[in-house]
XYZ file of C-alpha atoms in Angstrom:
589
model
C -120.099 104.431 46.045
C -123.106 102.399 45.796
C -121.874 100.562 42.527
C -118.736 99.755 44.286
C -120.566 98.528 47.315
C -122.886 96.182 44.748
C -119.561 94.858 43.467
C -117.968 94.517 46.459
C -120.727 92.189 47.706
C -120.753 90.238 44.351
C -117.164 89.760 44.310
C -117.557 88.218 48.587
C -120.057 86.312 47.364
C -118.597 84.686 44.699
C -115.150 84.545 47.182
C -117.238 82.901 49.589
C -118.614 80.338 47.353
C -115.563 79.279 45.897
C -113.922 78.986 49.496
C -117.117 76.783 50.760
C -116.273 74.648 47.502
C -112.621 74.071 48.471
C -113.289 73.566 51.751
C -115.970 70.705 51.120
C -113.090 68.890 48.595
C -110.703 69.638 51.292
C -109.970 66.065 53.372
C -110.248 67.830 56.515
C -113.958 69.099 55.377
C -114.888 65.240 54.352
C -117.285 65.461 57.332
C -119.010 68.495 55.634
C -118.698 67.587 52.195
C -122.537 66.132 52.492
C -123.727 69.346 52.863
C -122.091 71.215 50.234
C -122.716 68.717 47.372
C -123.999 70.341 44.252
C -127.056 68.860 42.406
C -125.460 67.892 38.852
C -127.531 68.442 35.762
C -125.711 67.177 32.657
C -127.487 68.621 28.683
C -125.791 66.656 25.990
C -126.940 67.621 22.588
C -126.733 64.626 20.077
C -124.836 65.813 16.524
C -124.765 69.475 17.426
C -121.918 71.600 15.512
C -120.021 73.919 17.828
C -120.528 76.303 15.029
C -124.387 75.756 15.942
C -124.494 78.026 18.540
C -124.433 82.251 19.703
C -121.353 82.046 22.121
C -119.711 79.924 20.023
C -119.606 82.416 17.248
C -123.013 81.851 15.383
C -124.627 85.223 14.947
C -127.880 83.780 12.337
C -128.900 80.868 14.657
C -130.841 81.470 18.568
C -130.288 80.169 21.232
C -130.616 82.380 23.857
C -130.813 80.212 26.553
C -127.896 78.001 25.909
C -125.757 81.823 25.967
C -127.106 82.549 29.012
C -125.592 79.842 30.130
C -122.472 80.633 29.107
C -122.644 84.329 30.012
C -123.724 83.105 33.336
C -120.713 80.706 33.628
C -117.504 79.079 32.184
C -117.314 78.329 28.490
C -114.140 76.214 27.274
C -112.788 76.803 23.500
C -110.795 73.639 23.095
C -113.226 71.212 24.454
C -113.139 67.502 22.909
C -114.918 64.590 22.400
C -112.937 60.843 22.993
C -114.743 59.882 19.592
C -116.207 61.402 16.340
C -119.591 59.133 17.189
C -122.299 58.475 19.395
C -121.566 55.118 20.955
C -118.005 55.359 21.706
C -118.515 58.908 22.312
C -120.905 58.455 24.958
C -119.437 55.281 26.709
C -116.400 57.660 27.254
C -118.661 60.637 28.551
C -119.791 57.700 31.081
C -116.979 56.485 32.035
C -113.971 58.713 32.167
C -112.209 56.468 29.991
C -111.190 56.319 25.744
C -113.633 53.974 24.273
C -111.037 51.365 23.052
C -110.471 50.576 26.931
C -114.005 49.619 27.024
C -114.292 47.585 23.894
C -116.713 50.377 22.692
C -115.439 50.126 19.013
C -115.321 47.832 15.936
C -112.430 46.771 14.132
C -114.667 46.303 10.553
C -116.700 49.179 10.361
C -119.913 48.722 12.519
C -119.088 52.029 14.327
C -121.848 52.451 16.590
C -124.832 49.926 17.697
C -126.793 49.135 14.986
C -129.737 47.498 16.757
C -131.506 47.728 19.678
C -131.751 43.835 19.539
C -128.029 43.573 19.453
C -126.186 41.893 21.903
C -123.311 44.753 22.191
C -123.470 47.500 24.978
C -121.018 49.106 27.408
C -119.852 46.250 29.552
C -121.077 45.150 32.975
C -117.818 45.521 34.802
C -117.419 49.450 33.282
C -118.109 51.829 36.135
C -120.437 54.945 35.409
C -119.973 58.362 37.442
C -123.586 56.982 37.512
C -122.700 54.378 40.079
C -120.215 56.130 41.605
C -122.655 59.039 42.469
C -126.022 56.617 43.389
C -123.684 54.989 46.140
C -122.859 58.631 47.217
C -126.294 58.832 48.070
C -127.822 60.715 44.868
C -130.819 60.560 43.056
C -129.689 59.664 39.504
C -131.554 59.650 36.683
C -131.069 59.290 32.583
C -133.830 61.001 30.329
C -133.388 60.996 26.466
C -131.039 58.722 24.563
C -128.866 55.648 25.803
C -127.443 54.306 22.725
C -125.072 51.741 25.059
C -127.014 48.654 24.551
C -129.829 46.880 26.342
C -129.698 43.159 26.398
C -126.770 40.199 26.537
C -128.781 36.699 26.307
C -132.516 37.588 26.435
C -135.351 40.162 25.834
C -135.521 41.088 29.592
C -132.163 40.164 30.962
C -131.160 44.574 30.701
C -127.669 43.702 30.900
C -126.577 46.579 29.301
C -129.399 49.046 30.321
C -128.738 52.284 32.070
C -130.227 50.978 35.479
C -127.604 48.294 35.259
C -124.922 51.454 34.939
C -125.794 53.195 38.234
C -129.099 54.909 37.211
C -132.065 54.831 39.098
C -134.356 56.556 36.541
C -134.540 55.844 33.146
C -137.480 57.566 30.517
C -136.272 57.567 26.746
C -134.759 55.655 23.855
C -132.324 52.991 24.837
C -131.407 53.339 20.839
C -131.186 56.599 18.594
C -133.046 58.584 16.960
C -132.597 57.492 12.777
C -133.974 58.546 9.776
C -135.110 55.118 9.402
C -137.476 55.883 11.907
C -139.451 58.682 9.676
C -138.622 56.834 6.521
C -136.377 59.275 5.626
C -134.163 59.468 2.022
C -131.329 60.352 4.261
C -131.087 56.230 6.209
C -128.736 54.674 8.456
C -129.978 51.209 7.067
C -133.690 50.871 5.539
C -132.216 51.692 2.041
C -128.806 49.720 2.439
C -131.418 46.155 3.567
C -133.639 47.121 0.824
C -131.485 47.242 -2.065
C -129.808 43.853 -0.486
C -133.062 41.937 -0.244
C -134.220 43.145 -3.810
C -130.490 42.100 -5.177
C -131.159 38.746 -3.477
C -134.692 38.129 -4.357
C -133.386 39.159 -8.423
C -131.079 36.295 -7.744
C -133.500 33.915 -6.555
C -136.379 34.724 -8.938
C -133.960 34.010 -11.668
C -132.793 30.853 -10.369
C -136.107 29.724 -9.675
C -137.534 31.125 -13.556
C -134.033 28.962 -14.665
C -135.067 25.570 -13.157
C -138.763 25.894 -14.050
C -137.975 26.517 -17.507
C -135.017 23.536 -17.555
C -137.478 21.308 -15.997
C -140.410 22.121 -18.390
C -138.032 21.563 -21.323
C -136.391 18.897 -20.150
C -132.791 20.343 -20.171
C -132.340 20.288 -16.752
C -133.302 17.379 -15.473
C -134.317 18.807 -11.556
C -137.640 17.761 -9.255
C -140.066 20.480 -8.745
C -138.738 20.986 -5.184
C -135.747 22.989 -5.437
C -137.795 25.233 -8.087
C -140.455 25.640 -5.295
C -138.161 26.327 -2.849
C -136.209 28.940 -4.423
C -140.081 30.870 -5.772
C -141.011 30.998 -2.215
C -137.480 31.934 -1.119
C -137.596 34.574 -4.092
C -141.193 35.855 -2.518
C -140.205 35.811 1.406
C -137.046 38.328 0.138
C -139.211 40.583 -1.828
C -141.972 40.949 1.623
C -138.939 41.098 3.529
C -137.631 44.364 1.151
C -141.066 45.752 1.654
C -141.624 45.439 4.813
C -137.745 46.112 6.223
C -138.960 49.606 6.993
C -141.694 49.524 9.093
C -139.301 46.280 11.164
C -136.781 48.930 11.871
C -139.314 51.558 12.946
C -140.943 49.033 15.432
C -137.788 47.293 16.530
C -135.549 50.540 17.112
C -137.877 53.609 17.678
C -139.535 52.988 20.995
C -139.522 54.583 24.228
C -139.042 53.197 28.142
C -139.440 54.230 31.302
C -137.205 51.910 33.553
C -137.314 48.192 31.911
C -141.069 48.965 30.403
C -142.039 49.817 27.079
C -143.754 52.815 27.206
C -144.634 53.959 23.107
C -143.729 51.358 19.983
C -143.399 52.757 18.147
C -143.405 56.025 18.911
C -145.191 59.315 18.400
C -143.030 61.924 17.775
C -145.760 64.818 18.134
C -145.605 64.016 21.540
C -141.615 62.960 22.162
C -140.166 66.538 23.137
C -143.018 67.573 25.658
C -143.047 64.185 27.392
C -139.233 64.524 27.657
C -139.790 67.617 29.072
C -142.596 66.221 31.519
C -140.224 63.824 32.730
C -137.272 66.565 33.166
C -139.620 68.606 35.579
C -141.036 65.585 37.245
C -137.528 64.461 38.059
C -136.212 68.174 38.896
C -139.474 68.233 41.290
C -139.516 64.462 43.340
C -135.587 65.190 43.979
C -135.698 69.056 45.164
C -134.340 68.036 48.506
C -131.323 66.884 46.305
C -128.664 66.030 45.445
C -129.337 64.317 42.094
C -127.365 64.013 39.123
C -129.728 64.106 35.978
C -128.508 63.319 32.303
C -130.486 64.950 30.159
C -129.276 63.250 26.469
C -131.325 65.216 23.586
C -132.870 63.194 20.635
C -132.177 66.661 19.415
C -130.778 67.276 16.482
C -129.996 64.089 14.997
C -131.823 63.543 12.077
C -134.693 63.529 11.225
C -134.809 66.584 12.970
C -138.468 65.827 14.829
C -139.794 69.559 15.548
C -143.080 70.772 17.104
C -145.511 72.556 14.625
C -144.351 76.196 16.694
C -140.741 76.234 15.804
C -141.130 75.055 11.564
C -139.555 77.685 9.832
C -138.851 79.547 12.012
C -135.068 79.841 11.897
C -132.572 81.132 8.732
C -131.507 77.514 8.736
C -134.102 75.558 7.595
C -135.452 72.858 9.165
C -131.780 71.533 10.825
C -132.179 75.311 12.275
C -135.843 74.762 13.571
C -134.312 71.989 15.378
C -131.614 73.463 16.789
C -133.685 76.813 17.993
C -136.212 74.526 19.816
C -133.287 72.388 21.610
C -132.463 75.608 22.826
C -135.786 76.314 23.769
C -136.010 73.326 25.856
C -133.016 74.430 28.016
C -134.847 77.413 28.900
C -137.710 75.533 30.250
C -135.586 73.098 31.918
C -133.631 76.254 33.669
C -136.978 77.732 34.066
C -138.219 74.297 36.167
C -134.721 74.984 38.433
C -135.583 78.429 38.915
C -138.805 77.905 40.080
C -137.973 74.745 42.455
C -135.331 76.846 43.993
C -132.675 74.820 42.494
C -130.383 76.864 40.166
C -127.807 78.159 43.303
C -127.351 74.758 44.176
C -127.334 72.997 40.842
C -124.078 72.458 38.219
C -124.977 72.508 35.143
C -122.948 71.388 32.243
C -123.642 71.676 28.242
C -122.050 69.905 25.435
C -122.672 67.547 21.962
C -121.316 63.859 21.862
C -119.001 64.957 19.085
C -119.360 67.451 15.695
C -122.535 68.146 13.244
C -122.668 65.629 10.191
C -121.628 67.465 7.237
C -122.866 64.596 4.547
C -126.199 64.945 5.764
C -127.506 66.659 2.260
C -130.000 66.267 0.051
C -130.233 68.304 -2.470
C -129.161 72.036 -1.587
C -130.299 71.254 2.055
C -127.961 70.523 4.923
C -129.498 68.674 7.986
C -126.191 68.205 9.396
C -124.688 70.732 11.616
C -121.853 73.542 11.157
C -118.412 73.221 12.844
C -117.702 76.623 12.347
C -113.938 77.352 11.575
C -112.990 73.382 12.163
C -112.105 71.346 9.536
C -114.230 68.201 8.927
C -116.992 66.699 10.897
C -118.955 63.493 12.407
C -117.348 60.852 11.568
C -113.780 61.609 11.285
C -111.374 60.875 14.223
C -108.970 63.074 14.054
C -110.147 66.502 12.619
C -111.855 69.228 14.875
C -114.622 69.763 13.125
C -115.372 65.978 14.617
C -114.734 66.235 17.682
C -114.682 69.889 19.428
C -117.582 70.353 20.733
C -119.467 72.814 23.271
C -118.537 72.471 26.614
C -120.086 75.125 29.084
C -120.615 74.655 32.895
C -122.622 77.506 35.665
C -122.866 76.705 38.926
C -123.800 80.735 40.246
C -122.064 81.696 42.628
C -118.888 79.052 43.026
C -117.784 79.106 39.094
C -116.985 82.575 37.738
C -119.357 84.407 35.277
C -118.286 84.480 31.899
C -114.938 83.082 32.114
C -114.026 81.549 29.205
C -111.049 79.051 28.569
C -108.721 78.306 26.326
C -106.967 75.106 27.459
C -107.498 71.441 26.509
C -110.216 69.685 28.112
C -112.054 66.240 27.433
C -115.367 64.965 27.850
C -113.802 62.555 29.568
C -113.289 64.989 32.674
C -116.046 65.150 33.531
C -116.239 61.659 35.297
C -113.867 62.523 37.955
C -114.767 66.030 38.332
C -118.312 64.789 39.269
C -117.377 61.867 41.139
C -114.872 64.281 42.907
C -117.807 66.853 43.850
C -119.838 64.311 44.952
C -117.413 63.065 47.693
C -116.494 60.049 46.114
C -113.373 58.467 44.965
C -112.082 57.753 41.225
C -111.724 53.822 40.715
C -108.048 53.153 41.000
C -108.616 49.866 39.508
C -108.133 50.778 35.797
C -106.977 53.682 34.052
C -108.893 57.340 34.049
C -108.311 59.360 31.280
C -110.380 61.940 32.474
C -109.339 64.859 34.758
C -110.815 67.149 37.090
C -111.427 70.211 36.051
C -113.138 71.805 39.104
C -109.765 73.722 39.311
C -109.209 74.700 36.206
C -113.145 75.961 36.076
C -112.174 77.929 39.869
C -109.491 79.632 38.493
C -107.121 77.865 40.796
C -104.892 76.367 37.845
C -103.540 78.098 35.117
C -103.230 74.764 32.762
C -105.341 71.936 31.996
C -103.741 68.461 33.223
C -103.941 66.838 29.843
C -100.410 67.222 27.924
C -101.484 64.759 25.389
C -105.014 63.457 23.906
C -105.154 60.483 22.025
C -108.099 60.972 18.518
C -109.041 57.537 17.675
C -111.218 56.775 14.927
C -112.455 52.750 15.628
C -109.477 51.291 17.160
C -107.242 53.090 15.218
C -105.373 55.822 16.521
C -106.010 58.885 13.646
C -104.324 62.102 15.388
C -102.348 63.221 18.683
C -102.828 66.071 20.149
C -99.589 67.748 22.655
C -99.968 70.857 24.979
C -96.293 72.302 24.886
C -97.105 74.468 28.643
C -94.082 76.287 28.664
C -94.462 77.357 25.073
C -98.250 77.933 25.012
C -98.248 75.656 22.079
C -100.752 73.332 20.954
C -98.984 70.915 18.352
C -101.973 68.565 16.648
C -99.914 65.084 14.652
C -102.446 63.761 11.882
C -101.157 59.662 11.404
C -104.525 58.829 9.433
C -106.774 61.050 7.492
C -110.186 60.430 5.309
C -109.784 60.518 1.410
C -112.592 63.249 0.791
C -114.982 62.267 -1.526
C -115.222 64.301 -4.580
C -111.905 65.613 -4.393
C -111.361 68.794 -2.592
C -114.564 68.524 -0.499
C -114.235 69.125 3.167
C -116.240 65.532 3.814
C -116.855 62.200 2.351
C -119.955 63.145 0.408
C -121.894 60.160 -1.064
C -121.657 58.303 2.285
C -123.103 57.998 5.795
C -119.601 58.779 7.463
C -115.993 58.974 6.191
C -113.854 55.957 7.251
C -111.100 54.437 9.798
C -109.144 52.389 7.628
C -108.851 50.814 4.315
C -108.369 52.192 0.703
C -110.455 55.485 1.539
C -107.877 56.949 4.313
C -104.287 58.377 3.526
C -101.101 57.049 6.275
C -99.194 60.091 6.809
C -95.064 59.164 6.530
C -93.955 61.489 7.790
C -97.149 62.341 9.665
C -98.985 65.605 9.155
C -98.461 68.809 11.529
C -100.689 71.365 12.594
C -99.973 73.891 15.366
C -103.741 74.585 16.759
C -102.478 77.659 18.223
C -101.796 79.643 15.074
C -103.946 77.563 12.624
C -107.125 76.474 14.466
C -108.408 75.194 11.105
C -105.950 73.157 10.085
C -105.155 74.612 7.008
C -101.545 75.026 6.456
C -99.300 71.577 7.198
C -95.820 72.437 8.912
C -92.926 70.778 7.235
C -89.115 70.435 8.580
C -88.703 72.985 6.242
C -90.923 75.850 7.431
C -91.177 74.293 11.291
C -87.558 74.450 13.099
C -88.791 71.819 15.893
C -90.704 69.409 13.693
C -88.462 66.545 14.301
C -88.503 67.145 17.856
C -92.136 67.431 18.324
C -92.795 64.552 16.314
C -90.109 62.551 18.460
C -91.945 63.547 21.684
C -95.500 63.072 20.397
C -94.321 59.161 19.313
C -92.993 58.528 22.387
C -96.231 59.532 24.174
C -97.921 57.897 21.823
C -95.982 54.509 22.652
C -96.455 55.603 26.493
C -100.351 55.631 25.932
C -100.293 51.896 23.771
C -98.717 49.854 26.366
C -101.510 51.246 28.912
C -103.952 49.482 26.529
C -105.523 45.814 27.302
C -107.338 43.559 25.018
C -110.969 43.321 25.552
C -113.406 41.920 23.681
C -115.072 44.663 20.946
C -118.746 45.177 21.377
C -119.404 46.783 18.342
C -118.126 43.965 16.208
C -120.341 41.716 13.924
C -121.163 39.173 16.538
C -121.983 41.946 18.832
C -123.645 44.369 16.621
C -126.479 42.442 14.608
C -130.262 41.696 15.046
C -130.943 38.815 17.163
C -134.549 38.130 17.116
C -134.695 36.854 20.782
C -133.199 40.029 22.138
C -135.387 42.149 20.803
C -137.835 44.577 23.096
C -141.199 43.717 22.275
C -144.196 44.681 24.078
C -146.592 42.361 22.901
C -146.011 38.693 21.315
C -143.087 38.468 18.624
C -143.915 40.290 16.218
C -146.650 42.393 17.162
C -144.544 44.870 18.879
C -147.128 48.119 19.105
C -148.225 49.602 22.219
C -149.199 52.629 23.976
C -149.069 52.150 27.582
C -149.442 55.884 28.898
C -151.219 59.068 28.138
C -149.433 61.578 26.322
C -148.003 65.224 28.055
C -150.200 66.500 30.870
């Protein structure tokens, strides 16, 4: 009797909760809906595999805290990312929308920002759930990575910076974390510059040794002043190749708190417990709520920066360490909620910006992530192993504990489910792709509202994805794939990421069929042959296809070369061009 009297009282509660919930989106309720607004706390890992973690079916990695979440809430299984990277990735996280809307891609390879001194970001006239939510009356706030730009036409004019997207806090990197910044073998750029400015100076050296010797001989006849001007050329090239490194580390790998430059550049035995710091001091001003904190993880993009206590820790080497003390920070930021009373009145929500990097080797040791029983990886629009991701929300008492669910679902949705919780309205100015999925997560709808999702890789559409409802079917149309590099690899080894276009991908005619629901994996392609309705799903995925296009408008492409390269008078500096160094506060309390 008294067991079913404890679950008779859990089961009102949680009945009562999700009743106070509908009732506050009801439009009758709008005059309540100020009182029932949740705090929102959004964790996005940066490169994590869904493989990565315990309740997604890794049983040699911890992360205890990150399952407790999920035990404690509702984790979806077909979660996915509007992009395989973290620019576009993230500008559709922000805004509810697929990053070609935005301009958020490049049609010539620059896939993400490469600078922090480029003039490239998410655009001014985008609207954030950020902004959305601040005008709703919460305390927002952004700690960890940005990633979306910083400046348009000067060093201080922010354009692009997240208090110019509807945050009023900012503390953290408004790049990425790089290998470049630890001088790492594994580099986004350092090594690519270097061999450049060597090739060049080679050039130059020679030219200048040519017309030195020609004019000491007397078979060229040339003044000395082209032969000068080509030996200190030829010297300039060769500081430049030395000295490339340390420009990136100093130019890209500093932190900020609002529009000041906090650390440059920084000191990574001190990044994870100041981002922690700045969680709880966030968590602790804004108690009296509601707030909607982003907390973006450096973690675990390479190069994998881990506190002394967690090397070695895991089976996984040091990509494992990282990954086991990510986790750890989620338990101290649930701790913090706990102990400021919060976690009853606080969403929380946990995902990646899109799949581990498989060609992050050296040697025999991976410091990319593991995408589990998906095929492929960062980098590649249209596979799973690129873009399903965690996606796991608790909010005790409203959302039931461990539900978990199967249906499609987008990072995307979680613009207007936000915006929706918060009592505001979705812009009707411009298309959402987004949906809310506060029903879906309540139990109160059977099937996700997306029938189709669009996998673009750049600008170019790689894969559709349709939700057949009444045949609880999930068909998955590959137009574009990667040529995997050697042959028969499950990734483009022997580069950073695989490609969008060009001589390295494979057009599909006719394209490629997968049907997610028996063949998760993508393993076995259906045929007209072994697939009754190919023709007909391929008919209705085209037309949706064409449906989605003519929604599309031309805007300008941020990441594109004039967008996406160094431009010396946009560059963050806190001290006099060059010298950027500083340290302008004291390191964790």
């Amino acid at each position: 009797m008294l067991h079913l009297h404890h679950s008779w009282l859990c089961f009102r509660s949680w009945l009562a909760g999700m009743l106070a919930v509908l009732l506050a989106l009801a439009p009758s309720a709008s005059s309540n809906i100020s009182t029932s607004r949740p705090n929102i706390l959004l964790l996005m890992a940066d490169d994590l595999g869904i493989g990565d973690i315990g309740c997604y079916g890794n049983n040699t990695m911890r992360t205890p805290n990150i399952d407790r979440l999920a035990e404690d809430g509702v984790r979806l299984t077909q979660h996915i990312s509007a992009a395989s990277l973290c620019t576009p990735s993230r500008a559709a996280f922000l805004t509810g929308r697929y990053p070609v809307r935005s301009g958020m891609v490049s049609s010539i390879g620059y896939r993400v920002l490469q600078w922090t001194g480029a003039s490239g970001g998410l655009p001014t006239n985008e609207t954030t759930f950020a902004k959305i939510l601040k005008e709703k009356g919460y305390a927002t706030g952004l700690v960890g990575k940005w990633h979306l730009g910083l400046n348009c036409e000067s060093a201080s004019d922010h354009c692009h910076h997240p208090l110019h997207h509807g945050f009023d806090h900012f503390y953290g990197m408004p790049f990425s974390l790089m290998g470049d910044c630890a001088h790492w073998e594994l580099s986004e750029k350092r090594v690519n510059l270097e061999q450049k400015l060597n090739f060049l100076f080679q050039v130059l050296a020679l030219v200048a040794l040519t017309l030195a010797a020609g004019k000491l001989t007397h078979l060229i006849p040339v003044s000395w002043t082209p032969v000068i001007w080509s030996a200190l050329s030829a010297v300039l090239l060769l500081a430049g190749s030395y000295f490339v490194g340390a420009l990136i580390v100093h130019a890209d790998c500093l932190l900020m708190r609002n529009h000041t430059i906090t650390e440059q550049p920084m000191r990574f035995q001190t990044t994870t417990p100041l981002i922690l710091q700045e969680v709880a001091s966030f968590l602790k001003r804004n108690k009296h709520g509601p707030f909607l904190l982003f907390v973006s993880f450096l973690h675990v993009h390479i190069p994998l920066i881990t506190m002394e206590n967690f090397l070695g820790k895991s089976l996984h080497g040091l990509y494992g360490d990282n990954v086991e003390e990510m986790d750890w920070m989620v338990g101290q930021i649930l701790d913090t909620l706990d102990m400021e009373g919060l976690t009853n009145s606080t969403l929380i929500y946990f995902t990646s910006d899109h799949g581990g990097s498989l060609e992050n080797q050296l040697g025999n040791s991976q410091y990319g992530g593991w995408n589990g029983i998906y095929k492929g990886g960062k980098g590649m629009g249209g596979w799973e192993g690129g873009i399903r991701v965690p996606g796991i929300f608790r909010w005790p008492g409203v959302l039931p504990a461990g539900q978990v669910i199967g249906e499609p679902t987008s990072l995307m949705d979680v613009f207007p489910t936000v915006v929706q919780l918060a009592g505001g309205e979705v812009p009707q100015d411009r298309v959402i792709d987004g949906q809310d999925l506060l029903p879906l997560l309540l139990g109160t709808a059977q099937h996700s509202d997306h029938e189709f999702l669009m996998h673009y890789c750049e600008g170019v559409l790689h894969a559709a994805r349709w939700h057949q409802r009444d045949k609880g079917t999930m068909w998955k149309v590959h137009f574009v794939t990667p040529v995997f590099q050697p042959e028969g690899a499950g990734a483009c080894y022997g580069r950073k990421v695989c490609p969008c276009f060009g001589e390295k991908v494979l057009h599909h005619d006719p394209p490629l069929l997968f049907d997610l629901s028996r063949d998760p994996s993508e393993t076995h392609v259906l045929t007209p042959a072994s697939e009754p309705v190919f023709y007909q799903v391929m008919e209705r995925v085209q037309q949706a296809v064409r449906e989605h296009q003519r929604t599309l408008s031309p805007v300008p492409l941020q990441l594109d070369r004039l967008g996406n390269i160094w431009r010396p008078w946009l560059q963050p500096c806190c001290g006099p061009f060059p010298l950027c160094w500083c340290l302008r506060e004291d390191g964790p309390q």
